[in-house]
Amino acid sequence: MEFGQDPTLLQTLQQDDWEIRYAQYAPFDLFRLPTRLTIQRATTTVRVIIRNWELPSSS
């Protein structure tokens, strides 16, 4: 695990030959959540863009 300049935001996670890079975060409600990720293993690369997060309502 690697963290960026903000020690609360994950920058890179490696597990079982997979690497997940968290390229961008944005505020959603009370949290900063990832909005751009790159997931890579060997020759496979997946780029994910998240435009909206839905958090469970507190009831």
PDB file of C-alpha atoms in Angstrom:
ATOM      1  CA  MET A   1       0.000   0.000   0.000  1.00  0.00           C
ATOM      2  CA  GLU A   2       1.187   3.473  -0.826  1.00  0.00           C
ATOM      3  CA  PHE A   3      -0.347   6.754   0.192  1.00  0.00           C
ATOM      4  CA  GLY A   4      -0.003  10.087  -1.587  1.00  0.00           C
ATOM      5  CA  GLN A   5       0.638  13.496  -0.076  1.00  0.00           C
ATOM      6  CA  ASP A   6      -2.603  13.109   1.875  1.00  0.00           C
ATOM      7  CA  PRO A   7      -1.922  10.170   4.217  1.00  0.00           C
ATOM      8  CA  THR A   8      -5.637   9.300   4.363  1.00  0.00           C
ATOM      9  CA  LEU A   9      -5.969   8.642   0.603  1.00  0.00           C
ATOM     10  CA  LEU A  10      -4.668   5.401  -0.831  1.00  0.00           C
ATOM     11  CA  GLN A  11      -2.560   5.820  -3.966  1.00  0.00           C
ATOM     12  CA  THR A  12      -1.565   2.226  -4.838  1.00  0.00           C
ATOM     13  CA  LEU A  13      -2.642  -1.210  -3.638  1.00  0.00           C
ATOM     14  CA  GLN A  14      -0.977  -4.472  -4.713  1.00  0.00           C
ATOM     15  CA  GLN A  15      -2.443  -7.907  -4.066  1.00  0.00           C
ATOM     16  CA  ASP A  16      -2.174 -11.302  -5.826  1.00  0.00           C
ATOM     17  CA  ASP A  17      -0.303  -9.868  -8.852  1.00  0.00           C
ATOM     18  CA  TRP A  18      -2.916  -7.112  -9.266  1.00  0.00           C
ATOM     19  CA  GLU A  19      -2.072  -3.439  -8.895  1.00  0.00           C
ATOM     20  CA  ILE A  20      -4.766  -0.820  -8.289  1.00  0.00           C
ATOM     21  CA  ARG A  21      -3.775   2.815  -8.740  1.00  0.00           C
ATOM     22  CA  TYR A  22      -6.120   5.437  -7.357  1.00  0.00           C
ATOM     23  CA  ALA A  23      -5.570   8.427  -9.651  1.00  0.00           C
ATOM     24  CA  GLN A  24      -8.264  10.819  -8.446  1.00  0.00           C
ATOM     25  CA  TYR A  25     -10.599  11.376  -5.508  1.00  0.00           C
ATOM     26  CA  ALA A  26     -13.638  13.629  -5.125  1.00  0.00           C
ATOM     27  CA  PRO A  27     -15.907  14.579  -2.211  1.00  0.00           C
ATOM     28  CA  PHE A  28     -19.186  12.673  -1.889  1.00  0.00           C
ATOM     29  CA  ASP A  29     -21.270  13.528   1.149  1.00  0.00           C
ATOM     30  CA  LEU A  30     -18.826  13.443   4.070  1.00  0.00           C
ATOM     31  CA  PHE A  31     -16.210  11.288   2.331  1.00  0.00           C
ATOM     32  CA  ARG A  32     -13.497  11.621  -0.311  1.00  0.00           C
ATOM     33  CA  LEU A  33     -13.945   8.592  -2.553  1.00  0.00           C
ATOM     34  CA  PRO A  34     -12.016   7.410  -5.614  1.00  0.00           C
ATOM     35  CA  THR A  35     -13.292   8.537  -9.013  1.00  0.00           C
ATOM     36  CA  ARG A  36     -10.493   7.276 -11.300  1.00  0.00           C
ATOM     37  CA  LEU A  37      -8.743   3.943 -10.925  1.00  0.00           C
ATOM     38  CA  THR A  38      -6.392   1.876 -13.051  1.00  0.00           C
ATOM     39  CA  ILE A  39      -6.360  -1.850 -12.351  1.00  0.00           C
ATOM     40  CA  GLN A  40      -3.550  -3.881 -13.884  1.00  0.00           C
ATOM     41  CA  ARG A  41      -2.249  -7.442 -13.953  1.00  0.00           C
ATOM     42  CA  ALA A  42       0.373  -8.604 -16.469  1.00  0.00           C
ATOM     43  CA  THR A  43      -0.918  -7.435 -19.872  1.00  0.00           C
ATOM     44  CA  THR A  44      -4.464  -6.669 -18.705  1.00  0.00           C
ATOM     45  CA  THR A  45      -5.363  -3.073 -17.848  1.00  0.00           C
ATOM     46  CA  VAL A  46      -8.777  -1.775 -16.798  1.00  0.00           C
ATOM     47  CA  ARG A  47      -9.531   1.915 -16.323  1.00  0.00           C
ATOM     48  CA  VAL A  48     -12.517   2.796 -14.173  1.00  0.00           C
ATOM     49  CA  ILE A  49     -14.211   6.190 -13.962  1.00  0.00           C
ATOM     50  CA  ILE A  50     -16.793   6.617 -11.210  1.00  0.00           C
ATOM     51  CA  ARG A  51     -19.107   9.587 -11.666  1.00  0.00           C
ATOM     52  CA  ASN A  52     -21.406   9.027  -8.714  1.00  0.00           C
ATOM     53  CA  TRP A  53     -21.317   7.083  -5.474  1.00  0.00           C
ATOM     54  CA  GLU A  54     -24.483   5.979  -3.689  1.00  0.00           C
ATOM     55  CA  LEU A  55     -24.061   5.551   0.020  1.00  0.00           C
ATOM     56  CA  PRO A  56     -26.594   3.665   2.115  1.00  0.00           C
ATOM     57  CA  SER A  57     -29.040   5.940   3.842  1.00  0.00           C
ATOM     58  CA  SER A  58     -28.903   6.010   7.610  1.00  0.00           C
ATOM     59  CA  SER A  59     -32.317   5.018   8.873  1.00  0.00           C
TER      60      SER A  59
END
